Amino acid sequence: MEHLEDYLPFWEKLSERHRQELESSAQIRRFPSGEVLHGGAEDCVGLLLVIEGRLRVYTTSEEGRELTLFRLFERDLCLFSASCIVNSIRFDVTIAAERETCAFHIPAAVYKKLMAESAAVAGYTNELMASRFSEVMWLMDQILYQKMDVRLAALLVEEADLADSEDLHLTHEELANHLGSAREVITRLLKYFQEEGVVSLARGRIRLTDRPRLEQIAAPGLR
């Protein structure tokens, strides 16, 4: 049985009343891989605290091109699914389960009340929001100043770390969606990487055959 107190860093600073309000309102929900949990700035489904699995936060251009802003892992709290709790913040982002995910769902109204009444919750929320903004600004810097081959190489290294494997089960379309690029561009770069001997390609699979060399290419785009 999962307990909120094991996942919220400010739990010990909450009053007993606030703890009871959270425990009585929070529910554990499960989302299959691919399910959209939040679909835009006007959608305020509440906060999601990941127990296990992975969520993807991305934006979509008018042309339908996707760009991954960041991902959320175990113990990460998703604020953008409840952007209505901060009046000055409106992000038109989509949040989807990148793999089967289990999460606590905390109603937006409950958390907003906690923010107003608890300095610990307000402080934690502001720090988390600043951290997410930092991630997005870092991404914008990459888009503006790094070549696509560097960004693709960095993404492949990141995916290998996440999978703990040199064999990646990813399509060119999925990579393009992460990077906000066209599939044709990604296909061309992957073929170039293959010619250079750093990856090998098969249908729906990419194998890193020379990771040190790939990391050299990716270096400007790695954190």
PDB file of C-alpha atoms in Angstrom:
ATOM      1  CA  MET A   1       0.000   0.000   0.000  1.00  0.00           C
ATOM      2  CA  GLU A   2       1.431   3.348  -1.068  1.00  0.00           C
ATOM      3  CA  HIS A   3       1.237   6.316   1.312  1.00  0.00           C
ATOM      4  CA  LEU A   4       1.422  10.004   0.468  1.00  0.00           C
ATOM      5  CA  GLU A   5       3.780  10.677   3.355  1.00  0.00           C
ATOM      6  CA  ASP A   6       6.437   8.613   1.575  1.00  0.00           C
ATOM      7  CA  TYR A   7       6.259  10.809  -1.538  1.00  0.00           C
ATOM      8  CA  LEU A   8       5.720  14.392  -0.381  1.00  0.00           C
ATOM      9  CA  PRO A   9       8.881  16.085   0.985  1.00  0.00           C
ATOM     10  CA  PHE A  10       6.855  18.643   2.933  1.00  0.00           C
ATOM     11  CA  TRP A  11       4.685  16.052   4.713  1.00  0.00           C
ATOM     12  CA  GLU A  12       6.373  16.472   8.115  1.00  0.00           C
ATOM     13  CA  LYS A  13       5.734  20.222   8.011  1.00  0.00           C
ATOM     14  CA  LEU A  14       1.984  19.834   7.481  1.00  0.00           C
ATOM     15  CA  SER A  15      -0.569  20.170  10.255  1.00  0.00           C
ATOM     16  CA  GLU A  16      -2.612  17.109  11.137  1.00  0.00           C
ATOM     17  CA  ARG A  17      -5.661  18.733   9.536  1.00  0.00           C
ATOM     18  CA  HIS A  18      -3.835  19.284   6.261  1.00  0.00           C
ATOM     19  CA  ARG A  19      -2.556  15.711   6.275  1.00  0.00           C
ATOM     20  CA  GLN A  20      -6.075  14.394   6.742  1.00  0.00           C
ATOM     21  CA  GLU A  21      -7.390  16.613   3.934  1.00  0.00           C
ATOM     22  CA  LEU A  22      -4.751  15.273   1.564  1.00  0.00           C
ATOM     23  CA  GLU A  23      -5.232  11.644   2.536  1.00  0.00           C
ATOM     24  CA  SER A  24      -9.012  11.833   2.203  1.00  0.00           C
ATOM     25  CA  SER A  25      -8.949  13.525  -1.202  1.00  0.00           C
ATOM     26  CA  ALA A  26      -6.010  11.848  -2.958  1.00  0.00           C
ATOM     27  CA  GLN A  27      -6.687   8.752  -5.047  1.00  0.00           C
ATOM     28  CA  ILE A  28      -4.395   6.274  -6.731  1.00  0.00           C
ATOM     29  CA  ARG A  29      -5.019   6.079 -10.470  1.00  0.00           C
ATOM     30  CA  ARG A  30      -3.533   3.911 -13.191  1.00  0.00           C
ATOM     31  CA  PHE A  31      -2.973   5.020 -16.765  1.00  0.00           C
ATOM     32  CA  PRO A  32      -2.143   2.689 -19.666  1.00  0.00           C
ATOM     33  CA  SER A  33       0.758   3.564 -21.943  1.00  0.00           C
ATOM     34  CA  GLY A  34      -0.271   6.211 -24.464  1.00  0.00           C
ATOM     35  CA  GLU A  35      -3.232   7.607 -22.511  1.00  0.00           C
ATOM     36  CA  VAL A  36      -3.523  11.410 -22.520  1.00  0.00           C
ATOM     37  CA  LEU A  37      -3.991  12.658 -18.959  1.00  0.00           C
ATOM     38  CA  HIS A  38      -4.121  16.371 -19.625  1.00  0.00           C
ATOM     39  CA  GLY A  39      -4.941  18.090 -22.876  1.00  0.00           C
ATOM     40  CA  GLY A  40      -4.257  21.817 -22.694  1.00  0.00           C
ATOM     41  CA  ALA A  41      -4.293  25.016 -20.658  1.00  0.00           C
ATOM     42  CA  GLU A  42      -8.042  24.857 -20.023  1.00  0.00           C
ATOM     43  CA  ASP A  43      -7.805  21.297 -18.719  1.00  0.00           C
ATOM     44  CA  CYS A  44      -7.212  21.281 -14.938  1.00  0.00           C
ATOM     45  CA  VAL A  45      -7.390  17.654 -13.879  1.00  0.00           C
ATOM     46  CA  GLY A  46      -5.436  18.072 -10.642  1.00  0.00           C
ATOM     47  CA  LEU A  47      -1.908  17.250  -9.565  1.00  0.00           C
ATOM     48  CA  LEU A  48      -0.308  13.936 -10.404  1.00  0.00           C
ATOM     49  CA  LEU A  49       2.370  12.416  -8.182  1.00  0.00           C
ATOM     50  CA  VAL A  50       4.076   9.535  -9.948  1.00  0.00           C
ATOM     51  CA  ILE A  51       4.351   6.297  -7.985  1.00  0.00           C
ATOM     52  CA  GLU A  52       5.747   4.250 -10.849  1.00  0.00           C
ATOM     53  CA  GLY A  53       5.937   4.607 -14.613  1.00  0.00           C
ATOM     54  CA  ARG A  54       6.738   7.645 -16.733  1.00  0.00           C
ATOM     55  CA  LEU A  55       4.836  10.684 -18.001  1.00  0.00           C
ATOM     56  CA  ARG A  56       5.728  12.835 -20.989  1.00  0.00           C
ATOM     57  CA  VAL A  57       4.976  16.555 -21.049  1.00  0.00           C
ATOM     58  CA  TYR A  58       4.962  17.987 -24.554  1.00  0.00           C
ATOM     59  CA  THR A  59       3.674  20.813 -26.689  1.00  0.00           C
ATOM     60  CA  THR A  60       2.239  20.660 -30.220  1.00  0.00           C
ATOM     61  CA  SER A  61       2.697  23.261 -32.945  1.00  0.00           C
ATOM     62  CA  GLU A  62      -0.096  24.488 -35.213  1.00  0.00           C
ATOM     63  CA  GLU A  63       1.304  22.137 -37.864  1.00  0.00           C
ATOM     64  CA  GLY A  64       0.889  19.194 -35.498  1.00  0.00           C
ATOM     65  CA  ARG A  65       4.590  18.762 -34.715  1.00  0.00           C
ATOM     66  CA  GLU A  66       5.294  17.613 -31.170  1.00  0.00           C
ATOM     67  CA  LEU A  67       8.161  18.653 -28.869  1.00  0.00           C
ATOM     68  CA  THR A  68       8.927  16.951 -25.567  1.00  0.00           C
ATOM     69  CA  LEU A  69       9.473  19.534 -22.810  1.00  0.00           C
ATOM     70  CA  PHE A  70      10.395  17.109 -20.045  1.00  0.00           C
ATOM     71  CA  ARG A  71       9.477  13.772 -18.518  1.00  0.00           C
ATOM     72  CA  LEU A  72       8.263  12.841 -15.067  1.00  0.00           C
ATOM     73  CA  PHE A  73       9.480   9.798 -13.176  1.00  0.00           C
ATOM     74  CA  GLU A  74       8.872   8.094  -9.839  1.00  0.00           C
ATOM     75  CA  ARG A  75       8.217  10.639  -7.041  1.00  0.00           C
ATOM     76  CA  ASP A  76       7.914  13.546  -9.494  1.00  0.00           C
ATOM     77  CA  LEU A  77       4.956  15.872  -8.990  1.00  0.00           C
ATOM     78  CA  CYS A  78       3.231  17.193 -12.103  1.00  0.00           C
ATOM     79  CA  LEU A  79       2.030  20.771 -11.644  1.00  0.00           C
ATOM     80  CA  PHE A  80       1.046  21.504 -15.235  1.00  0.00           C
ATOM     81  CA  SER A  81      -1.904  19.117 -15.031  1.00  0.00           C
ATOM     82  CA  ALA A  82      -3.286  21.628 -12.520  1.00  0.00           C
ATOM     83  CA  SER A  83      -2.018  24.928 -13.944  1.00  0.00           C
ATOM     84  CA  CYS A  84      -5.232  26.578 -12.731  1.00  0.00           C
ATOM     85  CA  ILE A  85      -3.800  26.632  -9.189  1.00  0.00           C
ATOM     86  CA  VAL A  86      -1.434  29.419 -10.257  1.00  0.00           C
ATOM     87  CA  ASN A  87      -3.470  32.198 -11.863  1.00  0.00           C
ATOM     88  CA  SER A  88      -0.591  33.716 -13.841  1.00  0.00           C
ATOM     89  CA  ILE A  89       0.513  30.389 -15.343  1.00  0.00           C
ATOM     90  CA  ARG A  90      -1.193  29.023 -18.435  1.00  0.00           C
ATOM     91  CA  PHE A  91       0.640  26.394 -20.434  1.00  0.00           C
ATOM     92  CA  ASP A  92      -0.930  24.763 -23.419  1.00  0.00           C
ATOM     93  CA  VAL A  93       0.814  21.419 -22.946  1.00  0.00           C
ATOM     94  CA  THR A  94      -0.245  17.815 -23.214  1.00  0.00           C
ATOM     95  CA  ILE A  95       0.634  15.176 -20.640  1.00  0.00           C
ATOM     96  CA  ALA A  96       0.575  11.515 -21.603  1.00  0.00           C
ATOM     97  CA  ALA A  97       1.654   8.234 -20.054  1.00  0.00           C
ATOM     98  CA  GLU A  98       4.828   7.222 -21.866  1.00  0.00           C
ATOM     99  CA  ARG A  99       4.541   3.815 -20.252  1.00  0.00           C
ATOM    100  CA  GLU A 100       1.999   2.261 -17.892  1.00  0.00           C
ATOM    101  CA  THR A 101       1.874   4.642 -14.942  1.00  0.00           C
ATOM    102  CA  CYS A 102       0.492   4.592 -11.413  1.00  0.00           C
ATOM    103  CA  ALA A 103       0.083   7.957  -9.695  1.00  0.00           C
ATOM    104  CA  PHE A 104      -1.598   9.753  -6.833  1.00  0.00           C
ATOM    105  CA  HIS A 105      -4.226  12.193  -8.089  1.00  0.00           C
ATOM    106  CA  ILE A 106      -4.652  15.254  -5.866  1.00  0.00           C
ATOM    107  CA  PRO A 107      -7.613  17.537  -6.723  1.00  0.00           C
ATOM    108  CA  ALA A 108      -6.509  21.016  -7.783  1.00  0.00           C
ATOM    109  CA  ALA A 109      -8.790  22.761  -5.281  1.00  0.00           C
ATOM    110  CA  VAL A 110      -7.331  20.783  -2.366  1.00  0.00           C
ATOM    111  CA  TYR A 111      -3.748  21.592  -3.322  1.00  0.00           C
ATOM    112  CA  LYS A 112      -4.539  25.253  -3.987  1.00  0.00           C
ATOM    113  CA  LYS A 113      -6.005  25.518  -0.482  1.00  0.00           C
ATOM    114  CA  LEU A 114      -2.874  23.905   0.959  1.00  0.00           C
ATOM    115  CA  MET A 115      -0.683  26.406  -0.890  1.00  0.00           C
ATOM    116  CA  ALA A 116      -2.661  29.277   0.612  1.00  0.00           C
ATOM    117  CA  GLU A 117      -2.484  27.907   4.157  1.00  0.00           C
ATOM    118  CA  SER A 118       0.942  26.251   4.329  1.00  0.00           C
ATOM    119  CA  ALA A 119       4.213  28.097   3.743  1.00  0.00           C
ATOM    120  CA  ALA A 120       5.976  24.756   3.295  1.00  0.00           C
ATOM    121  CA  VAL A 121       3.676  23.731   0.438  1.00  0.00           C
ATOM    122  CA  ALA A 122       3.865  27.161  -1.208  1.00  0.00           C
ATOM    123  CA  GLY A 123       7.660  27.174  -0.983  1.00  0.00           C
ATOM    124  CA  TYR A 124       7.983  23.666  -2.388  1.00  0.00           C
ATOM    125  CA  THR A 125       5.603  24.492  -5.244  1.00  0.00           C
ATOM    126  CA  ASN A 126       7.511  27.649  -6.173  1.00  0.00           C
ATOM    127  CA  GLU A 127      10.828  25.764  -6.170  1.00  0.00           C
ATOM    128  CA  LEU A 128       9.360  23.014  -8.317  1.00  0.00           C
ATOM    129  CA  MET A 129       7.881  25.503 -10.768  1.00  0.00           C
ATOM    130  CA  ALA A 130      11.241  27.272 -11.029  1.00  0.00           C
ATOM    131  CA  SER A 131      12.942  23.930 -11.675  1.00  0.00           C
ATOM    132  CA  ARG A 132      10.505  23.094 -14.495  1.00  0.00           C
ATOM    133  CA  PHE A 133      11.005  26.533 -16.036  1.00  0.00           C
ATOM    134  CA  SER A 134      14.746  25.940 -15.901  1.00  0.00           C
ATOM    135  CA  GLU A 135      14.321  22.668 -17.790  1.00  0.00           C
ATOM    136  CA  VAL A 136      12.222  24.339 -20.470  1.00  0.00           C
ATOM    137  CA  MET A 137      14.686  27.224 -20.821  1.00  0.00           C
ATOM    138  CA  TRP A 138      17.549  24.737 -21.179  1.00  0.00           C
ATOM    139  CA  LEU A 139      15.562  23.002 -23.918  1.00  0.00           C
ATOM    140  CA  MET A 140      14.932  26.299 -25.715  1.00  0.00           C
ATOM    141  CA  ASP A 141      18.667  26.993 -25.595  1.00  0.00           C
ATOM    142  CA  GLN A 142      19.329  23.599 -27.180  1.00  0.00           C
ATOM    143  CA  ILE A 143      16.795  24.236 -29.932  1.00  0.00           C
ATOM    144  CA  LEU A 144      18.232  27.671 -30.701  1.00  0.00           C
ATOM    145  CA  TYR A 145      21.934  26.914 -30.533  1.00  0.00           C
ATOM    146  CA  GLN A 146      22.569  23.198 -31.025  1.00  0.00           C
ATOM    147  CA  LYS A 147      22.526  21.326 -34.306  1.00  0.00           C
ATOM    148  CA  MET A 148      19.974  18.573 -34.746  1.00  0.00           C
ATOM    149  CA  ASP A 149      22.659  15.866 -34.932  1.00  0.00           C
ATOM    150  CA  VAL A 150      23.879  16.886 -31.458  1.00  0.00           C
ATOM    151  CA  ARG A 151      20.343  16.875 -30.050  1.00  0.00           C
ATOM    152  CA  LEU A 152      19.546  13.499 -31.615  1.00  0.00           C
ATOM    153  CA  ALA A 153      22.768  11.957 -30.303  1.00  0.00           C
ATOM    154  CA  ALA A 154      22.006  13.320 -26.822  1.00  0.00           C
ATOM    155  CA  LEU A 155      18.491  11.881 -26.958  1.00  0.00           C
ATOM    156  CA  LEU A 156      19.813   8.452 -27.962  1.00  0.00           C
ATOM    157  CA  VAL A 157      22.262   8.502 -25.044  1.00  0.00           C
ATOM    158  CA  GLU A 158      19.455   9.544 -22.677  1.00  0.00           C
ATOM    159  CA  GLU A 159      17.171   6.803 -23.973  1.00  0.00           C
ATOM    160  CA  ALA A 160      19.928   4.213 -23.525  1.00  0.00           C
ATOM    161  CA  ASP A 161      20.374   5.345 -19.919  1.00  0.00           C
ATOM    162  CA  LEU A 162      16.635   5.117 -19.267  1.00  0.00           C
ATOM    163  CA  ALA A 163      16.385   1.669 -20.830  1.00  0.00           C
ATOM    164  CA  ASP A 164      19.706   0.527 -19.326  1.00  0.00           C
ATOM    165  CA  SER A 165      20.388  -1.025 -22.711  1.00  0.00           C
ATOM    166  CA  GLU A 166      22.169  -0.266 -25.964  1.00  0.00           C
ATOM    167  CA  ASP A 167      19.148  -1.666 -27.838  1.00  0.00           C
ATOM    168  CA  LEU A 168      16.413   0.942 -28.169  1.00  0.00           C
ATOM    169  CA  HIS A 169      12.922   0.050 -29.329  1.00  0.00           C
ATOM    170  CA  LEU A 170      12.076   3.419 -30.829  1.00  0.00           C
ATOM    171  CA  THR A 171      10.685   4.516 -34.160  1.00  0.00           C
ATOM    172  CA  HIS A 172      11.970   7.467 -36.166  1.00  0.00           C
ATOM    173  CA  GLU A 173       8.574   9.111 -35.620  1.00  0.00           C
ATOM    174  CA  GLU A 174       8.899   8.849 -31.826  1.00  0.00           C
ATOM    175  CA  LEU A 175      12.351  10.431 -31.917  1.00  0.00           C
ATOM    176  CA  ALA A 176      11.051  13.212 -34.161  1.00  0.00           C
ATOM    177  CA  ASN A 177       8.204  13.877 -31.715  1.00  0.00           C
ATOM    178  CA  HIS A 178      10.627  14.213 -28.823  1.00  0.00           C
ATOM    179  CA  LEU A 179      12.815  16.661 -30.716  1.00  0.00           C
ATOM    180  CA  GLY A 180      10.144  18.711 -32.477  1.00  0.00           C
ATOM    181  CA  SER A 181      11.540  17.706 -35.851  1.00  0.00           C
ATOM    182  CA  ALA A 182      10.309  15.987 -39.006  1.00  0.00           C
ATOM    183  CA  ARG A 183      10.616  12.210 -39.308  1.00  0.00           C
ATOM    184  CA  GLU A 184      12.503  12.610 -42.577  1.00  0.00           C
ATOM    185  CA  VAL A 185      15.181  14.698 -40.851  1.00  0.00           C
ATOM    186  CA  ILE A 186      15.628  12.094 -38.113  1.00  0.00           C
ATOM    187  CA  THR A 187      15.795   9.267 -40.659  1.00  0.00           C
ATOM    188  CA  ARG A 188      18.495  11.093 -42.594  1.00  0.00           C
ATOM    189  CA  LEU A 189      20.571  11.716 -39.456  1.00  0.00           C
ATOM    190  CA  LEU A 190      20.198   8.133 -38.253  1.00  0.00           C
ATOM    191  CA  LYS A 191      21.405   6.862 -41.613  1.00  0.00           C
ATOM    192  CA  TYR A 192      24.388   9.188 -41.292  1.00  0.00           C
ATOM    193  CA  PHE A 193      25.078   7.842 -37.775  1.00  0.00           C
ATOM    194  CA  GLN A 194      24.860   4.321 -39.178  1.00  0.00           C
ATOM    195  CA  GLU A 195      27.325   5.151 -41.952  1.00  0.00           C
ATOM    196  CA  GLU A 196      29.671   6.530 -39.292  1.00  0.00           C
ATOM    197  CA  GLY A 197      29.370   3.263 -37.356  1.00  0.00           C
ATOM    198  CA  VAL A 198      27.844   4.661 -34.160  1.00  0.00           C
ATOM    199  CA  VAL A 199      24.414   2.993 -34.533  1.00  0.00           C
ATOM    200  CA  SER A 200      22.824   0.155 -36.450  1.00  0.00           C
ATOM    201  CA  LEU A 201      19.239   0.366 -37.640  1.00  0.00           C
ATOM    202  CA  ALA A 202      16.439  -2.163 -37.914  1.00  0.00           C
ATOM    203  CA  ARG A 203      12.680  -1.768 -38.109  1.00  0.00           C
ATOM    204  CA  GLY A 204      11.508  -0.198 -34.847  1.00  0.00           C
ATOM    205  CA  ARG A 205      14.937  -0.692 -33.261  1.00  0.00           C
ATOM    206  CA  ILE A 206      18.166   1.272 -32.934  1.00  0.00           C
ATOM    207  CA  ARG A 207      21.324  -0.249 -31.506  1.00  0.00           C
ATOM    208  CA  LEU A 208      24.155   1.895 -30.178  1.00  0.00           C
ATOM    209  CA  THR A 209      27.273   0.274 -31.645  1.00  0.00           C
ATOM    210  CA  ASP A 210      29.833   2.901 -30.616  1.00  0.00           C
ATOM    211  CA  ARG A 211      28.523   4.669 -27.538  1.00  0.00           C
ATOM    212  CA  PRO A 212      31.756   6.563 -26.717  1.00  0.00           C
ATOM    213  CA  ARG A 213      31.734   8.132 -30.181  1.00  0.00           C
ATOM    214  CA  LEU A 214      28.019   8.914 -29.899  1.00  0.00           C
ATOM    215  CA  GLU A 215      28.630  10.576 -26.537  1.00  0.00           C
ATOM    216  CA  GLN A 216      31.334  12.722 -28.159  1.00  0.00           C
ATOM    217  CA  ILE A 217      28.819  13.922 -30.743  1.00  0.00           C
ATOM    218  CA  ALA A 218      26.215  14.450 -28.024  1.00  0.00           C
ATOM    219  CA  ALA A 219      28.508  16.230 -25.552  1.00  0.00           C
ATOM    220  CA  PRO A 220      27.253  19.810 -26.186  1.00  0.00           C
ATOM    221  CA  GLY A 221      23.680  18.616 -25.675  1.00  0.00           C
ATOM    222  CA  LEU A 222      24.176  16.567 -22.508  1.00  0.00           C
ATOM    223  CA  ARG A 223      23.494  18.016 -19.072  1.00  0.00           C
TER     224      ARG A 223
END
